[in-house]
XYZ file of N, CA and C in Angstrom:
201
model
N 0.819 -1.153 0.047
C -0.023 0.002 -0.013
C 0.863 1.235 0.013
N 0.387 2.323 -0.578
C 1.112 3.614 -0.547
C 0.328 4.600 0.221
N 0.934 5.546 0.878
C 0.255 6.536 1.711
C 1.145 7.736 1.925
N 0.709 8.787 2.627
C 1.527 9.854 2.965
C 2.466 9.418 4.082
N 3.478 10.272 4.296
C 4.481 9.903 5.291
C 3.873 9.465 6.610
N 4.431 8.346 7.116
C 3.941 7.770 8.333
C 5.103 7.282 9.170
N 4.873 7.165 10.456
C 5.977 6.650 11.290
C 5.582 5.133 11.630
N 4.384 4.765 11.428
C 3.965 3.392 11.693
C 2.810 3.037 10.771
N 2.808 1.794 10.239
C 1.727 1.185 9.474
C 1.290 -0.130 10.227
N 0.046 -0.324 10.437
C -0.491 -1.423 11.097
C -1.529 -2.170 10.274
N -1.402 -3.449 10.139
C -2.428 -4.262 9.489
C -3.140 -4.979 10.628
N -4.481 -4.788 10.786
C -5.298 -5.416 11.886
C -6.002 -6.558 11.142
N -6.115 -7.694 11.858
C -6.748 -8.756 11.299
C -7.718 -9.451 12.288
N -8.560 -10.298 11.800
C -9.394 -11.122 12.693
C -8.931 -12.532 12.503
N -8.723 -13.263 13.650
C -9.057 -12.836 15.044
C -8.045 -11.858 15.631
N -8.366 -11.080 16.532
C -7.525 -10.037 17.129
C -6.067 -10.241 16.991
N -5.485 -9.752 15.873
C -4.061 -10.044 15.607
C -3.650 -8.777 14.801
N -2.334 -8.380 14.856
C -1.914 -7.218 14.110
C -0.453 -7.422 13.697
N 0.004 -6.769 12.613
C 1.331 -6.657 12.201
C 1.747 -5.164 12.147
N 2.848 -4.834 12.769
C 3.283 -3.401 12.837
C 4.479 -3.269 12.100
N 4.661 -2.166 11.274
C 5.787 -1.788 10.644
C 6.178 -0.344 11.145
N 7.379 -0.181 11.611
C 7.744 1.075 12.231
C 8.972 1.646 11.523
N 8.899 2.964 11.349
C 10.027 3.753 10.740
C 11.143 3.899 11.746
N 12.311 4.047 11.202
C 13.417 4.481 12.076
C 13.160 5.843 12.555
N 13.580 6.233 13.700
C 13.407 7.582 14.171
C 13.803 8.682 13.152
N 12.923 9.560 12.891
C 13.184 10.687 11.982
C 13.155 10.384 10.488
N 12.763 9.051 10.169
C 12.771 8.614 8.800
C 11.443 8.048 8.380
N 10.389 8.832 8.220
C 9.051 8.275 7.932
C 9.131 7.589 6.593
N 8.090 6.692 6.306
C 8.062 6.031 5.045
C 6.749 6.251 4.424
N 6.625 5.873 3.182
C 5.352 6.156 2.398
C 4.769 4.949 1.659
N 5.303 3.731 1.994
C 4.716 2.506 1.432
C 5.003 1.419 2.269
N 4.143 0.415 2.350
C 4.401 -0.833 3.075
C 3.781 -1.993 2.312
N 4.352 -3.166 2.539
C 3.825 -4.414 1.968
C 3.470 -5.409 3.041
N 2.352 -5.911 3.096
C 1.919 -6.871 4.017
C 1.513 -8.165 3.363
N 1.738 -9.328 4.045
C 1.237 -10.578 3.562
C -0.019 -10.841 4.382
N -1.113 -11.004 3.744
C -2.317 -11.358 4.494
C -2.471 -12.833 4.728
N -2.462 -13.329 5.951
C -2.525 -14.830 6.156
C -3.823 -15.430 5.704
N -3.853 -16.666 5.321
C -5.050 -17.350 4.861
C -6.138 -17.370 5.936
N -5.756 -17.397 7.174
C -6.757 -17.490 8.223
C -7.412 -16.162 8.662
N -7.037 -15.109 7.992
C -7.629 -13.793 8.283
C -8.818 -13.484 7.349
N -10.017 -13.566 7.803
C -11.240 -13.342 6.908
C -11.348 -11.849 6.523
N -10.803 -10.995 7.275
C -10.795 -9.519 6.820
C -9.612 -8.813 7.468
N -9.210 -7.684 6.894
C -8.175 -6.851 7.430
C -8.593 -5.372 7.341
N -7.905 -4.521 8.186
C -8.061 -3.145 7.974
C -6.708 -2.557 8.400
N -6.433 -1.285 8.066
C -5.115 -0.751 8.270
C -5.244 0.573 9.015
N -4.146 0.899 9.825
C -4.037 2.115 10.537
C -2.653 2.708 10.138
N -2.616 4.008 10.015
C -1.346 4.648 9.869
C -1.154 5.756 10.967
N 0.089 5.838 11.522
C 0.305 6.869 12.512
C 1.390 7.810 11.992
N 1.153 9.034 12.075
C 2.093 10.028 11.582
C 3.131 10.500 12.670
N 4.158 11.052 12.257
C 5.107 11.525 13.228
C 4.635 12.602 14.130
N 3.597 13.357 13.712
C 3.014 14.469 14.481
C 1.905 13.978 15.410
N 1.612 12.711 15.409
C 0.515 12.252 16.284
C -0.784 11.939 15.478
N -0.870 12.288 14.194
C -2.081 12.039 13.410
C -2.267 10.574 13.197
N -3.516 10.162 12.939
C -3.850 8.771 12.670
C -4.928 8.630 11.625
N -4.808 7.636 10.814
C -5.748 7.347 9.775
C -6.090 5.899 9.875
N -7.336 5.558 9.699
C -7.778 4.077 9.777
C -8.669 3.855 8.627
N -8.477 2.696 7.901
C -9.328 2.337 6.778
C -10.482 1.554 7.306
N -11.476 1.251 6.452
C -12.574 0.388 6.751
C -12.079 -1.045 6.637
N -12.737 -1.951 7.083
C -12.337 -3.382 6.879
C -12.602 -3.834 5.428
N -11.612 -4.695 5.011
C -11.745 -5.309 3.638
C -11.796 -6.723 3.741
N -12.702 -7.434 3.143
C -12.839 -8.914 3.138
C -11.693 -9.411 2.109
N -11.472 -10.715 2.231
C -10.527 -11.347 1.270
C -11.027 -11.273 -0.199
N -12.357 -11.356 -0.242
C -12.961 -11.334 -1.626
C -12.722 -9.969 -2.238
N -12.998 -8.889 -1.418
C -12.829 -7.535 -1.952
C -11.402 -7.279 -2.407
N -10.379 -7.887 -1.684
C -9.041 -7.756 -2.059
C -8.551 -8.690 -3.146
N -9.444 -9.536 -3.642
C -9.195 -10.462 -4.718
C -8.215 -11.648 -4.346
N -8.327 -11.988 -3.032
C -7.496 -13.114 -2.604
C -8.264 -14.193 -1.960
């Protein structure tokens, strides 16, 4: 996925499980690649900015993502 500069990208899955990608201090990033496990029926994503901002997507089913 691609996004504006973030200090952290998180993929949230069901059942209650998450994968976090964190930037090195002072080096925000603008893209992340996640592998969605077969046992996750849906996922959604959170982004945290260096200034404390946060963005959250809606949940996507495996069907919507074409997997």
